Amino acid sequence: MHKISSAPKRALAGAMLLAWMAVAPAIAQASRDPQSKARPAAAKASTTFRGLMTLDVDLTDTRRRIVTIQQRIPVQRAGEMTLLYPQWETGSHAPSISAHRLAGLVVEADGRTLAWRRDPARVHAFRVVVPAGAQALDLSFQYLAPLSRDPSATIVDGFVGVYWNRMLMYPSGWKASDLPVQAAIKLPAGMVPATALSGAVDGDRFRFEPVSLDRLIDSPVFASRHVVTREIIGGARPVRANWLAVDADVVRNVDRFDGKMQAVQRETEAIFGVPPFKRYDYLIALDDRLPGPGGIEHADSGEVVLPANLFSEPAESTSFIDVIPHELIHAWNGLWRVPVDMAVATPNEPFTGTLLWVYEGQTEFWSRVVAARSGLRTVEQTLGAIALDAAIVQHRAGRQWKSLADSANDPLIQDGTVYWRDWQRREDYYIEGVLFWLDIDARLRRCSHGARGLDDFATRFFSAADQKPGERQRPYSEADVVATLDHVCPGPWAGTLRRKLDTHDDDGVLDGLVAHGWRLVFRETPTDYFRLYEASEGVLDLTWSVGMTVTKDGRVKAATWNGPAFRAGIVPGTRLKIVNDEPYSAERLTTAIAAAAKQGDLRLGIQVDGKQETVTVDASQGLRYPALERIEGTQDLLSTLLAPRAP
């Protein structure tokens, strides 16, 4: 691999200036010619890309989190060429890759430095003029990973996450599936990689077998000091769980989780049918320093971040453990069956997410169900989770102005921190999706007199039983969803879905819960699940009592729009100092709220914007925590839904 010369900066700058003077007129003319701009990736879909791109990624500088990249791209023809740095990614449903982390870009051909110019209208596009006779372009640049706790901060001491779409460039004019690339990584000493890609050690690097660019981008690498790989037996296709940790003790008892992982696989296949992958790899990092808990989906793998105490204190992960089936389900829902408006040919083509209520909403629904069916959660814990879902959805004030359908646009709205979440509605297709699809399941059962439900829809819609050789995606539209529902049981599905998606009131949002024989209630004591949820969020959740959540140090994290705390002037960031003339503590606050149901309002001494003041909060409802209650005289279809299905 060609490396950057170690010549002084002044000499390098002089060479680049001379190169720029030579090619500037050609680039300027190209910029004025609209026909010269990069065409969509499909423009050369019929032309075979000649040669193999190579990519070398050095990840050894974990202290500074600087990734050094060398890349070679075979030249297809002389003249103007556009290099693209990826911008859009399916997993975040947005243009979430920022070009500001790409730095130090140098482009050479046969040892000669070429000038480049960024397209001012498309800042992820870089134009160069390739000289006649050049065989390949050699690129050198760095990816500057975040130094803080950031969603993309996956380079820390003892752990590395390799996201190829942040560490490469590619030529415009081809589909990502038509660009072959061979990648290699250099890891810090003592680290072991885990990925869905195949490869082998090659000197001080790990070199992967050539794959298409789209496959590479969709196949991240996790690496850590200790990796334990467990085969998950019993599924239709091979599945491996790769558990990664910095300390050996963290993964010492990983085998105790084998049974649950096997149950997750069996129950998922029982719902969705034949897997669309030849082999699937879980990449599960047990590390408290990484952004999480959470995960990102891929066609052949799923990355998951969980706490380091997963095996020693499993109860603490109860409220988010369904991320494990969630990412697996996406192999069927989102990566194999992909919304038609998200099926793009390159990572620089814009897309929309109008069907995220299927992609994410139904996946969230099934993750609750599979967690119960597999034993990741008990049925009682799952009822507690659905109670919390129902309480949040029912009290979402923002529905008055913003529909669930409009919430599907949220990933494209780069709005940073959301302070008034229940009013702004942020990606509600996740949590409302649980109740949305619970209602569809109830309607299917009612329509078919109990013979069929959403399981039947999922098998018919997502199974890869008729997958053709080489077929990695099968796009779908809303009309396809309607047609499949109609096949399971004929009905007015098009109108039903649109009414649910476009409504601006609360009517019917909990109909599916009631149809399954349960109702949402509020009690003075929380469920065990709710307490585990509070602990995982690091808050005292008084949303349905006085309309706020409070961190351990007395800071208000969230305030309910137009709720009691909101009306008293409490905003996110407020510090609670005094509770009815006593110094603040979580216990004093909950005791005072309980007493206020009989004795009157709650007085709080607060600090907001640096000022001390006393406010009165209406706490007349007392302590209220969501729970589910059986409706007498009805059939318990929810327990039936949560019962295991796999043989």
XYZ file of C-alpha atoms in Angstrom:
647
model
C 0.000 0.000 0.000
C 1.312 3.410 -0.971
C 1.893 5.647 2.024
C 2.080 9.419 2.424
C 5.514 10.883 1.956
C 7.206 12.235 5.064
C 8.340 15.411 3.251
C 7.985 18.726 5.135
C 4.569 20.392 5.057
C 5.852 23.303 2.955
C 7.087 20.985 0.209
C 3.832 19.047 0.220
C 1.841 22.276 0.085
C 3.947 23.494 -2.841
C 3.395 20.273 -4.751
C -0.345 20.470 -4.169
C -0.385 24.117 -5.355
C 1.382 23.213 -8.607
C -0.989 20.288 -9.099
C -3.963 22.526 -8.494
C -2.761 25.123 -10.985
C -2.512 22.389 -13.583
C -6.016 21.024 -13.148
C -7.988 23.998 -11.824
C -9.216 25.136 -15.265
C -10.580 21.671 -16.022
C -12.356 21.412 -12.678
C -13.717 24.944 -12.975
C -15.152 24.141 -16.396
C -16.600 20.903 -15.057
C -18.229 22.787 -12.189
C -19.954 25.104 -14.676
C -21.202 22.196 -16.759
C -24.271 20.674 -15.079
C -23.863 17.527 -17.161
C -20.492 16.881 -15.517
C -21.917 16.536 -12.014
C -21.959 13.099 -10.433
C -24.884 11.111 -11.744
C -26.951 8.693 -9.680
C -25.217 5.419 -8.892
C -27.367 3.583 -11.424
C -25.930 5.671 -14.291
C -23.255 3.073 -15.055
C -25.094 0.072 -13.707
C -24.492 -1.806 -16.979
C -20.719 -1.179 -16.937
C -18.525 -3.578 -15.021
C -16.098 -1.964 -12.614
C -12.610 -3.136 -13.541
C -10.243 -4.144 -10.764
C -10.441 -4.389 -6.998
C -10.465 -1.507 -4.528
C -8.262 -2.059 -1.481
C -8.673 -0.496 1.922
C -6.211 -0.505 4.810
C -7.425 0.796 8.176
C -5.017 1.355 11.080
C -6.842 1.446 14.429
C -3.865 1.335 16.775
C -4.096 4.970 17.980
C -6.861 4.368 20.508
C -5.713 7.100 22.915
C -6.261 9.873 20.383
C -8.902 7.858 18.538
C -7.336 8.700 15.206
C -7.938 6.120 12.479
C -5.414 6.198 9.629
C -6.686 5.032 6.242
C -4.949 4.112 3.006
C -7.115 3.260 0.020
C -6.450 2.323 -3.599
C -9.112 2.773 -6.283
C -8.474 1.420 -9.801
C -8.894 4.102 -12.454
C -11.633 3.393 -14.993
C -10.892 6.311 -17.316
C -8.940 9.547 -17.401
C -10.653 12.872 -16.801
C -12.936 14.171 -14.104
C -13.813 11.774 -11.320
C -15.966 12.239 -8.214
C -15.050 10.507 -4.975
C -17.815 10.107 -2.423
C -17.587 9.876 1.346
C -20.696 8.038 2.676
C -23.409 10.181 4.231
C -26.623 8.147 4.590
C -26.998 4.955 6.606
C -29.938 2.597 6.861
C -29.501 1.823 10.558
C -29.993 5.439 11.653
C -32.496 6.119 8.829
C -30.748 9.415 8.148
C -27.733 11.266 6.718
C -25.992 10.697 10.028
C -22.363 10.494 8.856
C -20.653 13.856 9.108
C -17.866 14.766 6.708
C -16.192 16.869 9.397
C -14.583 13.722 10.824
C -12.765 13.048 7.549
C -9.413 14.878 7.636
C -6.031 15.032 5.935
C -7.233 13.877 2.527
C -4.454 13.433 -0.025
C -5.088 11.927 -3.479
C -2.209 10.628 -5.604
C -1.797 8.906 -8.963
C 1.511 7.203 -9.747
C 3.205 9.160 -6.961
C 1.872 12.499 -8.200
C -0.346 14.516 -5.863
C -3.648 15.476 -7.455
C -5.652 18.501 -6.474
C -9.224 17.971 -5.351
C -12.182 20.267 -4.888
C -15.183 19.621 -2.678
C -18.576 20.087 -4.311
C -20.046 23.029 -2.335
C -23.567 21.741 -2.864
C -22.696 18.157 -1.902
C -20.013 18.370 0.751
C -19.446 14.586 0.811
C -18.367 14.717 -2.871
C -14.769 15.439 -3.903
C -13.801 16.082 -7.527
C -10.420 15.281 -9.024
C -9.084 15.173 -12.577
C -7.354 11.872 -13.303
C -4.337 12.225 -15.647
C -4.067 10.082 -18.753
C -2.294 6.794 -18.184
C -2.986 6.631 -14.431
C -3.755 3.097 -13.265
C -5.007 3.785 -9.747
C -5.722 6.539 -7.246
C -4.062 6.254 -3.854
C -5.985 7.958 -1.065
C -4.670 8.800 2.393
C -6.806 10.347 5.110
C -7.867 10.046 8.738
C -11.138 9.412 10.486
C -11.229 11.401 13.736
C -13.442 9.453 16.110
C -15.205 11.353 18.904
C -13.310 11.789 22.144
C -16.493 12.024 24.221
C -19.406 9.678 24.943
C -20.985 9.870 21.521
C -23.141 7.448 19.479
C -20.195 6.913 17.146
C -17.527 6.858 19.880
C -16.618 3.207 19.565
C -12.857 3.489 19.892
C -11.691 3.253 23.491
C -8.911 1.464 25.300
C -9.430 -2.255 24.766
C -12.378 -1.965 22.369
C -12.759 -0.901 18.743
C -15.825 -0.711 16.534
C -15.048 -0.562 12.820
C -17.784 1.162 10.819
C -16.579 0.999 7.246
C -18.932 3.726 6.036
C -16.911 6.228 8.083
C -13.541 4.938 6.935
C -13.638 4.816 3.132
C -14.438 6.650 -0.077
C -15.696 5.304 -3.391
C -16.091 6.467 -6.994
C -19.386 7.930 -8.141
C -21.237 6.273 -10.983
C -21.665 2.710 -9.750
C -24.041 0.926 -7.451
C -22.412 -0.047 -4.180
C -23.222 -3.653 -5.022
C -21.054 -3.402 -8.167
C -17.903 -2.119 -6.460
C -15.566 -4.891 -5.208
C -13.333 -4.082 -2.259
C -10.846 -5.937 -0.090
C -10.352 -4.479 3.375
C -7.712 -5.012 6.020
C -7.434 -3.711 9.558
C -4.529 -3.274 11.931
C -5.673 -3.645 15.528
C -3.926 -2.764 18.784
C -1.876 -5.636 20.170
C -3.880 -8.326 21.940
C -7.227 -7.485 20.362
C -9.398 -10.053 18.563
C -11.941 -9.176 15.824
C -15.504 -10.425 15.432
C -17.544 -9.858 12.280
C -19.768 -11.505 9.707
C -16.967 -11.086 7.165
C -14.558 -13.911 6.407
C -10.832 -13.301 6.648
C -7.521 -14.329 8.158
C -4.418 -12.948 9.842
C -1.903 -11.538 7.350
C 1.218 -10.353 9.155
C 0.240 -7.539 11.538
C -3.144 -7.139 9.890
C -6.400 -9.000 9.596
C -7.292 -9.194 5.910
C -10.849 -9.877 4.793
C -11.990 -11.630 1.666
C -13.172 -9.341 -1.157
C -16.840 -8.365 -1.016
C -19.035 -5.748 -2.646
C -18.997 -2.273 -1.140
C -22.575 -2.523 0.103
C -21.784 -5.812 1.853
C -18.651 -4.333 3.455
C -20.492 -1.262 4.720
C -23.185 -3.511 6.185
C -20.652 -5.718 8.008
C -19.027 -3.859 10.921
C -16.192 -5.293 12.968
C -16.089 -5.332 16.765
C -12.738 -6.058 18.386
C -11.737 -6.383 22.010
C -9.229 -8.145 24.231
C -11.534 -11.023 25.030
C -13.962 -12.575 22.558
C -16.024 -15.665 23.347
C -17.913 -17.145 20.401
C -20.843 -19.467 21.041
C -22.695 -21.381 18.348
C -26.463 -20.996 18.690
C -27.845 -24.386 17.792
C -31.346 -25.321 16.736
C -31.982 -22.707 14.040
C -32.457 -23.225 10.325
C -29.219 -21.366 9.518
C -25.922 -21.043 11.450
C -25.954 -18.305 14.079
C -23.066 -17.268 16.313
C -23.018 -15.052 19.378
C -19.721 -13.181 19.711
C -19.404 -11.770 23.233
C -16.701 -9.108 23.607
C -15.220 -7.585 26.739
C -12.045 -5.900 27.913
C -11.855 -8.063 31.061
C -11.963 -11.857 30.935
C -14.182 -12.072 34.032
C -16.991 -10.260 32.210
C -17.425 -13.106 29.703
C -16.426 -15.969 31.979
C -19.983 -17.300 32.403
C -21.279 -16.528 28.926
C -22.368 -20.141 28.420
C -25.176 -19.560 30.931
C -26.879 -17.439 28.283
C -26.802 -20.107 25.576
C -30.277 -21.431 26.316
C -31.892 -17.992 26.058
C -30.065 -17.173 22.837
C -31.198 -20.465 21.335
C -34.778 -19.748 22.405
C -34.598 -16.274 20.826
C -33.481 -17.809 17.542
C -36.167 -20.517 17.556
C -38.972 -18.136 18.482
C -37.889 -15.570 15.885
C -37.829 -18.174 13.122
C -41.224 -19.474 14.288
C -42.623 -16.017 13.545
C -40.703 -14.917 10.456
C -39.962 -18.194 8.735
C -36.892 -19.060 6.685
C -33.969 -16.711 7.458
C -32.698 -14.448 4.656
C -29.058 -14.918 5.738
C -26.639 -17.786 5.187
C -25.027 -17.126 8.548
C -25.689 -14.537 11.236
C -23.284 -13.071 13.790
C -24.272 -11.255 16.951
C -21.581 -8.749 17.921
C -22.314 -8.124 21.601
C -20.059 -5.713 23.476
C -20.271 -5.837 27.268
C -18.730 -2.469 28.049
C -20.097 0.396 30.164
C -17.958 3.005 28.394
C -19.737 2.654 25.083
C -22.918 4.533 24.129
C -25.758 2.238 25.031
C -27.489 0.060 25.804
C -28.599 -0.287 22.219
C -27.891 -1.835 18.871
C -27.761 -1.407 15.112
C -29.078 -3.852 12.546
C -27.360 -5.447 9.571
C -28.274 -8.155 7.077
C -25.818 -10.740 8.380
C -25.016 -9.390 11.823
C -26.359 -7.287 14.637
C -24.293 -5.072 16.889
C -25.453 -4.828 20.475
C -24.019 -2.903 23.437
C -24.981 -4.105 26.931
C -23.652 -3.455 30.452
C -20.564 -5.292 31.640
C -22.574 -6.826 34.520
C -25.043 -8.625 32.239
C -24.144 -12.056 33.613
C -23.430 -11.095 37.218
C -26.503 -8.825 37.644
C -28.913 -9.860 34.859
C -31.940 -8.154 36.438
C -30.392 -4.745 35.789
C -30.646 -5.342 32.028
C -34.305 -6.394 32.082
C -35.750 -3.181 30.669
C -33.613 -3.206 27.527
C -32.695 -6.868 27.031
C -35.132 -7.121 24.117
C -32.546 -5.301 22.007
C -31.166 -8.801 21.325
C -34.239 -10.049 19.407
C -34.857 -6.543 18.026
C -31.644 -6.503 15.998
C -32.080 -10.121 14.876
C -35.638 -9.427 13.686
C -34.286 -6.622 11.504
C -32.501 -9.220 9.378
C -36.016 -10.034 8.114
C -37.759 -6.700 8.703
C -35.663 -3.850 7.339
C -32.724 -5.547 5.653
C -34.391 -8.366 3.652
C -37.836 -6.813 3.309
C -36.869 -3.170 3.000
C -39.233 -0.217 2.552
C -39.210 0.804 -1.091
C -38.272 4.402 -0.259
C -35.199 3.187 1.668
C -33.928 0.842 -1.070
C -31.128 2.978 -2.487
C -28.092 1.930 -4.497
C -25.377 3.910 -2.677
C -24.819 5.414 0.784
C -24.994 8.910 -0.710
C -28.479 8.682 -2.185
C -31.147 10.367 -0.052
C -34.054 8.274 1.148
C -37.172 8.731 3.233
C -38.668 6.638 6.004
C -42.402 6.714 5.397
C -42.692 3.034 6.378
C -40.740 3.152 9.622
C -43.964 2.259 11.426
C -43.459 -1.177 9.808
C -39.655 -1.298 9.772
C -39.180 -0.188 13.388
C -42.712 -0.226 14.785
C -43.470 -3.863 14.061
C -39.928 -4.873 15.027
C -40.420 -3.219 18.422
C -43.724 -5.057 18.835
C -42.123 -8.401 18.035
C -39.128 -7.723 20.256
C -41.531 -7.466 23.240
C -43.202 -10.729 22.187
C -40.003 -12.677 21.478
C -38.465 -11.524 24.768
C -41.411 -13.136 26.564
C -41.646 -16.236 24.382
C -37.915 -16.933 24.738
C -37.641 -16.269 28.463
C -35.438 -13.184 28.161
C -38.197 -11.611 30.227
C -40.915 -13.237 32.278
C -44.517 -12.742 31.204
C -45.047 -10.551 34.281
C -42.115 -8.351 33.294
C -43.452 -8.139 29.747
C -46.856 -7.043 31.042
C -45.034 -4.325 32.973
C -43.203 -3.263 29.813
C -46.430 -3.077 27.801
C -48.090 -1.135 30.613
C -45.338 1.462 30.386
C -45.659 1.539 26.587
C -49.412 2.068 26.888
C -49.077 4.838 29.482
C -46.559 6.738 27.375
C -48.589 6.379 24.173
C -51.897 7.329 25.786
C -50.448 10.501 27.303
C -48.492 11.677 24.243
C -49.751 15.276 24.048
C -47.987 15.900 20.756
C -50.513 13.743 18.929
C -52.771 16.834 18.974
C -50.637 18.404 16.250
C -48.300 15.705 14.970
C -49.461 12.362 13.605
C -47.650 9.047 13.892
C -47.105 9.182 10.126
C -45.307 12.507 10.497
C -43.124 11.047 13.240
C -41.537 8.863 10.549
C -39.819 12.030 9.288
C -38.020 12.561 12.593
C -34.693 10.901 11.673
C -34.319 13.447 8.870
C -34.833 16.344 11.283
C -31.413 17.008 12.784
C -32.701 18.683 15.917
C -30.259 17.638 18.611
C -31.628 17.348 22.138
C -35.400 16.990 22.493
C -36.506 18.724 25.698
C -40.280 18.380 25.336
C -40.466 14.860 23.983
C -44.148 14.212 24.677
C -45.053 17.397 22.782
C -42.456 17.244 20.011
C -42.886 13.468 19.484
C -39.518 11.953 18.630
C -39.514 8.707 16.628
C -42.716 7.517 18.280
C -43.086 4.777 15.673
C -41.001 2.661 18.072
C -43.078 2.764 21.230
C -46.442 3.489 19.617
C -45.658 0.676 17.199
C -46.113 -1.799 20.061
C -49.724 -0.704 20.598
C -50.318 -0.114 16.876
C -49.493 -3.697 15.920
C -51.154 -5.129 19.014
C -54.336 -3.614 17.634
C -53.718 -5.098 14.173
C -53.175 -8.506 15.789
C -56.521 -8.138 17.598
C -58.292 -7.132 14.386
C -56.867 -10.138 12.540
C -57.999 -12.462 15.327
C -61.458 -10.938 15.383
C -61.715 -11.026 11.585
C -60.664 -14.695 11.407
C -62.647 -15.783 14.488
C -59.418 -16.511 16.331
C -57.854 -18.645 13.598
C -55.120 -16.178 12.570
C -53.130 -13.267 13.944
C -50.072 -11.137 13.287
C -47.851 -14.244 13.400
C -49.500 -15.324 10.163
C -48.881 -11.927 8.574
C -45.202 -11.940 9.607
C -44.505 -15.410 8.223
C -46.131 -14.628 4.891
C -44.613 -11.161 4.557
C -41.056 -11.656 5.832
C -40.104 -15.281 5.155
C -37.230 -15.770 2.720
C -38.477 -19.196 1.637
C -38.646 -18.063 -2.001
C -35.449 -15.990 -1.919
C -33.623 -16.124 -5.249
C -29.845 -16.779 -5.496
C -27.989 -13.505 -4.919
C -31.155 -11.657 -3.847
C -30.275 -9.634 -0.747
C -33.270 -7.290 -0.605
C -36.935 -7.349 -1.529
C -38.523 -3.884 -1.317
C -42.126 -3.404 -0.200
C -44.706 -0.635 -0.205
C -47.666 0.207 1.992
C -49.848 -1.456 -0.636
C -47.882 -4.683 -0.120
C -48.569 -4.522 3.616
C -52.274 -4.015 2.932
C -52.364 -6.885 0.426
C -50.744 -9.297 2.885
C -53.103 -8.303 5.697
C -55.981 -8.827 3.294
C -54.659 -12.276 2.417
C -54.509 -13.258 6.099
C -58.067 -12.031 6.562
C -59.995 -9.760 4.158
C -60.883 -6.356 5.536
C -60.681 -2.577 5.017
C -56.976 -2.532 5.854
C -55.916 0.452 3.749
C -58.366 2.758 5.521
C -57.637 1.251 8.934
C -53.890 1.802 8.646
C -54.219 5.355 7.358
C -56.647 6.337 10.119
C -54.257 5.021 12.749
C -51.283 6.730 11.126
C -52.944 10.097 10.498
C -55.043 10.549 13.634
C -54.600 13.558 15.918
C -56.475 12.264 18.952
C -56.108 9.504 21.529
C -59.218 7.608 20.499
C -58.394 4.008 19.803
C -54.692 4.023 20.667
C -55.277 1.373 23.345
C -57.998 -0.560 21.521
C -55.664 -3.471 20.835
C -54.809 -3.807 24.513
C -58.481 -3.892 25.481
C -59.250 -6.367 22.697
C -56.608 -8.673 24.191
C -58.437 -8.621 27.528
C -56.401 -6.047 29.457
C -56.711 -2.392 30.445
C -54.213 0.249 31.535
C -54.539 1.312 35.177
C -52.477 3.415 37.575
C -51.532 2.282 41.058
C -49.792 3.793 44.070
C -46.947 1.289 43.913
C -44.824 0.549 40.838
C -44.453 -2.839 39.209
C -41.122 -4.622 39.577
C -40.488 -3.920 35.893
C -41.089 -0.192 36.389
C -38.490 -0.067 39.159
C -35.968 -1.823 36.931
C -36.808 0.637 34.154
C -36.261 3.601 36.489
C -32.892 2.225 37.565
C -31.757 1.711 33.968
C -32.778 5.275 33.089
C -31.166 6.657 36.256
C -34.305 8.590 37.208
C -37.194 8.769 39.616
C -40.095 8.644 37.160
C -43.017 10.723 38.389
C -44.484 11.341 34.941
C -48.009 10.275 35.907
C -47.864 11.739 39.405
C -46.632 15.317 38.979
C -45.319 15.248 35.413
C -41.547 15.018 35.697
C -38.575 12.671 35.945
C -35.738 13.432 38.337
C -32.132 12.199 38.350
C -30.374 10.923 41.448
C -28.837 14.336 42.153
C -32.209 16.113 42.011
C -32.032 17.460 38.460
C -35.242 17.428 36.440
C -34.530 15.414 33.304
C -37.953 15.760 31.663
C -41.172 17.659 32.317
C -44.535 16.648 30.882
C -46.031 19.211 28.516
C -48.759 21.116 30.361
C -48.430 18.774 33.357
C -48.402 19.881 37.021
C -44.632 20.503 37.130
C -44.764 22.318 33.767
C -47.564 24.604 34.990
C -45.537 25.394 38.114
C -42.629 26.612 35.970
C -40.381 23.576 36.295
C -38.351 22.922 33.152
C -35.712 20.339 32.205
C -32.478 21.181 34.017
C -34.229 22.550 37.114
C -32.618 21.537 40.419
C -34.878 20.433 43.243
C -33.516 21.786 46.521
C -36.360 21.765 49.055
C -39.396 19.509 49.549
C -41.969 21.039 51.925
C -39.268 22.887 53.924
C -36.939 19.843 54.074
C -33.761 19.264 52.023
C -34.473 17.369 48.825
C -34.214 13.596 48.655
C -36.000 11.116 46.425
C -37.657 9.518 49.440
C -38.917 12.883 50.787
C -40.302 13.770 47.358
C -42.271 10.547 46.892
C -43.524 10.659 50.486
C -44.681 14.246 50.016
C -46.491 13.419 46.767
C -48.273 10.507 48.441
C -49.336 12.781 51.301
C -50.417 15.581 48.951
C -53.234 13.391 47.627
C -54.916 13.997 51.018
C -53.271 17.129 52.399
C -52.990 19.486 49.441
C -50.324 20.895 47.134
C -46.611 20.167 47.111
C -44.120 22.992 47.825
C -40.743 22.732 46.137
C -37.693 24.943 46.482
C -35.993 24.963 43.099
C -33.011 26.446 41.311
C -33.548 27.408 37.686
C -31.352 29.649 35.539
C -29.211 30.266 38.615
C -32.127 31.646 40.650
C -33.688 30.199 43.790
C -37.467 30.202 44.099
C -40.352 28.303 45.643
C -43.152 26.847 43.543
C -46.368 25.001 44.319
C -47.080 21.846 42.338
C -50.485 20.179 42.058
C -49.881 16.693 43.450
C -53.519 15.908 44.172
C -53.406 12.685 42.170
C -50.753 11.271 44.458
C -48.343 8.593 43.299
C -49.393 6.925 40.055
C -47.560 4.117 38.263
C -48.760 2.277 35.133
C -49.843 -1.360 35.309
C -52.095 -3.725 33.390
C -55.302 -5.180 34.777
C -57.426 -7.985 33.408
C -60.878 -7.081 32.129
C -63.308 -9.463 33.740
C -65.390 -11.607 31.423
C -62.975 -11.334 28.491
C -60.569 -13.816 26.975
C -56.910 -13.327 27.853
C -55.444 -13.134 24.349
C -52.343 -11.250 25.503
C -51.047 -14.176 27.553
C -51.737 -16.382 24.541
C -49.743 -14.010 22.318
C -46.786 -14.095 24.723
C -46.725 -17.893 25.070
C -43.862 -19.797 23.349
C -44.559 -21.001 19.791
C -41.362 -22.741 18.731
C -41.310 -26.558 18.902
